[in-house]
């Protein structure tokens, strides 16, 4: 069952990457990070699964705005296991210069 959700999320990302992203880029809107938010999401979901990768993606998207962070922001290779009922702790919601 976990592979089902993982594959569904990866399929939605492919749809975004090949159909929606070119339209958004046409209007001059680009991701401020490297790798791009869709690449980050794909890697997070492949590496950590749909649940944790989804929360990491949500945290990354919350940082990607005009007043947010920019630059290189890779998916953590190792994450500390958290409680299932506190999934927001998997994401990095804020970055400082020390990170």
PDB file of N, CA and C in Angstrom, residues 31-35 63-73 95:
ATOM      1  N   UNK A  31      11.486  28.640  -9.786  1.00  0.00           N
ATOM      2  CA  UNK A  31      11.843  28.253  -8.421  1.00  0.00           C
ATOM      3  C   UNK A  31      13.123  28.967  -7.999  1.00  0.00           C
ATOM      4  N   UNK A  32      13.182  29.367  -6.738  1.00  0.00           N
ATOM      5  CA  UNK A  32      14.327  30.099  -6.194  1.00  0.00           C
ATOM      6  C   UNK A  32      15.422  29.170  -5.679  1.00  0.00           C
ATOM      7  N   UNK A  33      15.161  27.887  -5.655  1.00  0.00           N
ATOM      8  CA  UNK A  33      16.099  26.933  -5.068  1.00  0.00           C
ATOM      9  C   UNK A  33      16.709  26.027  -6.133  1.00  0.00           C
ATOM     10  N   UNK A  34      17.786  25.390  -5.739  1.00  0.00           N
ATOM     11  CA  UNK A  34      18.380  24.344  -6.551  1.00  0.00           C
ATOM     12  C   UNK A  34      18.586  23.140  -5.643  1.00  0.00           C
ATOM     13  N   UNK A  35      18.082  22.003  -5.965  1.00  0.00           N
ATOM     14  CA  UNK A  35      17.232  21.644  -7.099  1.00  0.00           C
ATOM     15  C   UNK A  35      15.865  22.315  -7.004  1.00  0.00           C
ATOM     16  N   UNK A  63       8.752  27.617   1.996  1.00  0.00           N
ATOM     17  CA  UNK A  63       9.921  28.504   1.988  1.00  0.00           C
ATOM     18  C   UNK A  63      10.156  29.147   0.628  1.00  0.00           C
ATOM     19  N   UNK A  64       9.465  28.691  -0.398  1.00  0.00           N
ATOM     20  CA  UNK A  64       9.711  29.143  -1.771  1.00  0.00           C
ATOM     21  C   UNK A  64       8.735  30.263  -2.139  1.00  0.00           C
ATOM     22  N   UNK A  65       9.102  31.484  -1.782  1.00  0.00           N
ATOM     23  CA  UNK A  65       8.304  32.662  -2.136  1.00  0.00           C
ATOM     24  C   UNK A  65       9.242  33.865  -2.198  1.00  0.00           C
ATOM     25  N   UNK A  66       8.740  35.022  -2.575  1.00  0.00           N
ATOM     26  CA  UNK A  66       9.590  36.200  -2.789  1.00  0.00           C
ATOM     27  C   UNK A  66      10.438  36.561  -1.583  1.00  0.00           C
ATOM     28  N   UNK A  67       9.907  36.408  -0.396  1.00  0.00           N
ATOM     29  CA  UNK A  67      10.651  36.782   0.804  1.00  0.00           C
ATOM     30  C   UNK A  67      11.258  35.567   1.502  1.00  0.00           C
ATOM     31  N   UNK A  68      11.186  34.418   0.854  1.00  0.00           N
ATOM     32  CA  UNK A  68      11.689  33.182   1.444  1.00  0.00           C
ATOM     33  C   UNK A  68      13.155  32.961   1.136  1.00  0.00           C
ATOM     34  N   UNK A  69      13.584  31.744   1.357  1.00  0.00           N
ATOM     35  CA  UNK A  69      14.987  31.394   1.142  1.00  0.00           C
ATOM     36  C   UNK A  69      15.248  31.137  -0.333  1.00  0.00           C
ATOM     37  N   UNK A  70      16.514  31.032  -0.680  1.00  0.00           N
ATOM     38  CA  UNK A  70      16.907  30.677  -2.041  1.00  0.00           C
ATOM     39  C   UNK A  70      18.264  29.991  -1.966  1.00  0.00           C
ATOM     40  N   UNK A  71      18.686  29.434  -3.087  1.00  0.00           N
ATOM     41  CA  UNK A  71      19.989  28.777  -3.134  1.00  0.00           C
ATOM     42  C   UNK A  71      19.880  27.264  -3.113  1.00  0.00           C
ATOM     43  N   UNK A  72      20.984  26.618  -2.823  1.00  0.00           N
ATOM     44  CA  UNK A  72      21.045  25.156  -2.807  1.00  0.00           C
ATOM     45  C   UNK A  72      20.373  24.641  -1.538  1.00  0.00           C
ATOM     46  N   UNK A  73      19.457  23.701  -1.728  1.00  0.00           N
ATOM     47  CA  UNK A  73      18.695  23.134  -0.609  1.00  0.00           C
ATOM     48  C   UNK A  73      18.384  21.680  -0.956  1.00  0.00           C
ATOM     49  N   UNK A  95      14.834  28.274   7.268  1.00  0.00           N
ATOM     50  CA  UNK A  95      16.284  28.132   7.163  1.00  0.00           C
ATOM     51  C   UNK A  95      16.918  29.425   7.635  1.00  0.00           C
TER      52      UNK A  95
END
